[in-house]
Amino acid sequence: QVQLVESGGGRVQTGGSLRLSCTASGRTFSGYSLGWFRQVPGKEREFVAAIGWNDGNTYYEDSVEDRFTLSRDKTEMTMYLQMNSLKPEDTAVYFCAARPGQIVVRTTMYRYWGQGTQVTVSS
């Protein structure tokens, strides 16, 4: 059974930093892409960033590209999202997701999901 468990969320002030972790278990992720999405109440879940598990290639949503950095530790089966220069508009529940194949941005294309971790950025 595949499990994705997020951690590292919290509350920070504008300009602060957080590092989110997503620890995966239940299968090997060779050939998979893992991604981060976020959602605020009343809005659709939106793509943030994703990484190819094998090659480590990354892709970012435009608004985070210069502030967030995605990485993964294959030995630890963990993906990290380093978030710097946080803004109030980054406030959301952040979800980890995985899919077989290449990076895509559509939420419906991801097969496995974690439960989410709250990130709150205060002004």
Coordinates of C-alpha atoms in Angstrom, one line a residue:
Q1 CA 0.0 0.0 0.0
V2 CA 1.5 3.3 -1.1
Q3 CA 1.7 6.0 1.5
L4 CA 2.8 9.6 1.2
V5 CA 3.3 11.5 4.5
E6 CA 3.9 15.2 4.5
S7 CA 5.5 17.1 7.3
G8 CA 7.2 20.4 8.0
G9 CA 4.3 22.8 7.7
G10 CA 3.7 25.6 10.2
R11 CA 3.3 29.3 10.6
V12 CA 5.9 31.9 9.6
Q13 CA 6.1 35.6 8.9
T14 CA 6.4 37.1 5.5
G15 CA 9.9 36.6 4.2
G16 CA 10.5 33.5 6.3
S17 CA 11.3 29.9 5.3
L18 CA 10.0 26.4 5.7
R19 CA 11.0 23.0 4.5
L20 CA 8.3 20.5 3.7
S21 CA 9.1 16.8 3.5
C22 CA 7.2 14.0 1.8
T23 CA 8.2 10.5 2.8
A24 CA 7.0 7.7 0.6
S25 CA 6.6 4.0 1.2
G26 CA 4.9 1.0 -0.2
R27 CA 6.6 0.7 -3.5
T28 CA 9.6 1.7 -5.5
F29 CA 9.2 5.0 -7.3
S30 CA 11.5 4.3 -10.2
G31 CA 9.9 5.9 -13.3
Y32 CA 7.6 8.1 -11.2
S33 CA 7.3 11.8 -10.7
L34 CA 6.5 13.3 -7.4
G35 CA 5.0 16.7 -6.9
W36 CA 3.7 19.3 -4.5
F37 CA 0.3 20.9 -4.8
R38 CA -1.5 23.4 -2.6
Q39 CA -5.1 24.4 -1.9
V40 CA -6.9 27.1 -0.1
P41 CA -10.5 26.9 0.9
G42 CA -12.9 27.5 -1.9
K43 CA -10.3 27.2 -4.6
E44 CA -9.0 24.3 -6.8
R45 CA -5.9 22.5 -5.9
E46 CA -3.0 23.9 -7.8
F47 CA 0.4 22.7 -9.0
V48 CA 3.5 24.0 -7.2
A49 CA 6.5 21.9 -8.3
A50 CA 7.4 18.4 -9.3
I51 CA 10.5 16.2 -9.6
G52 CA 11.4 13.2 -11.6
W53 CA 12.4 10.5 -9.2
N54 CA 15.0 8.9 -11.4
D55 CA 16.7 11.9 -12.9
G56 CA 15.9 14.6 -10.4
N57 CA 14.7 17.0 -13.1
T58 CA 12.4 19.6 -11.7
Y59 CA 9.6 21.9 -12.9
Y60 CA 8.1 24.8 -11.0
E61 CA 5.0 27.0 -11.2
D62 CA 6.0 30.5 -12.2
S63 CA 5.2 32.2 -8.9
V64 CA 7.5 30.0 -6.9
E65 CA 10.3 29.3 -9.3
D66 CA 12.7 31.8 -7.8
R67 CA 11.8 31.0 -4.2
F68 CA 11.2 27.3 -3.8
T69 CA 13.6 24.4 -4.4
L70 CA 12.7 20.8 -4.8
S71 CA 14.9 17.9 -4.1
R72 CA 14.7 14.2 -3.2
D73 CA 16.7 11.7 -1.3
K74 CA 16.2 8.3 -3.0
T75 CA 17.8 6.4 -0.1
E76 CA 15.4 8.0 2.4
M77 CA 12.5 7.9 0.0
T78 CA 11.8 11.5 0.8
M79 CA 11.1 14.6 -1.3
Y80 CA 11.8 18.0 0.1
L81 CA 10.4 21.4 -0.8
Q82 CA 12.5 24.3 0.5
M83 CA 10.4 27.4 0.6
N84 CA 12.1 30.8 1.0
S85 CA 10.9 34.4 0.9
L86 CA 7.4 33.2 1.8
K87 CA 4.5 35.4 1.1
P88 CA 0.9 35.5 2.5
E89 CA -0.4 34.2 -0.8
D90 CA 1.6 31.0 -0.2
T91 CA -0.7 30.2 2.7
A92 CA -2.4 26.9 1.9
V93 CA -2.6 23.2 2.6
Y94 CA 0.3 21.6 0.8
F95 CA -0.1 18.1 -0.6
C96 CA 2.4 15.6 -1.9
A97 CA 1.5 13.4 -4.8
A98 CA 3.0 10.8 -7.1
R99 CA 2.3 9.4 -10.5
P100 CA 4.0 7.0 -12.9
G101 CA 5.7 8.7 -15.8
Q102 CA 6.8 12.2 -16.6
I103 CA 6.1 15.4 -14.7
V104 CA 2.7 16.9 -15.5
V105 CA 0.8 19.8 -13.7
R106 CA -2.7 18.4 -13.8
T107 CA -3.9 17.2 -10.4
T108 CA -6.1 14.5 -11.9
M109 CA -3.0 12.8 -13.4
Y110 CA -1.5 12.0 -10.0
R111 CA -2.4 8.6 -8.6
Y112 CA -1.3 8.8 -5.0
W113 CA -1.8 11.6 -2.5
G114 CA -0.8 12.5 1.0
Q115 CA -3.1 14.1 3.6
G116 CA -1.5 17.5 3.4
T117 CA 0.3 19.9 5.8
Q118 CA -0.8 23.5 6.6
V119 CA 1.5 26.4 5.7
T120 CA 0.5 29.8 7.0
V121 CA 2.4 33.0 6.2
S122 CA 1.4 36.0 8.2
S123 CA 2.0 39.6 7.1

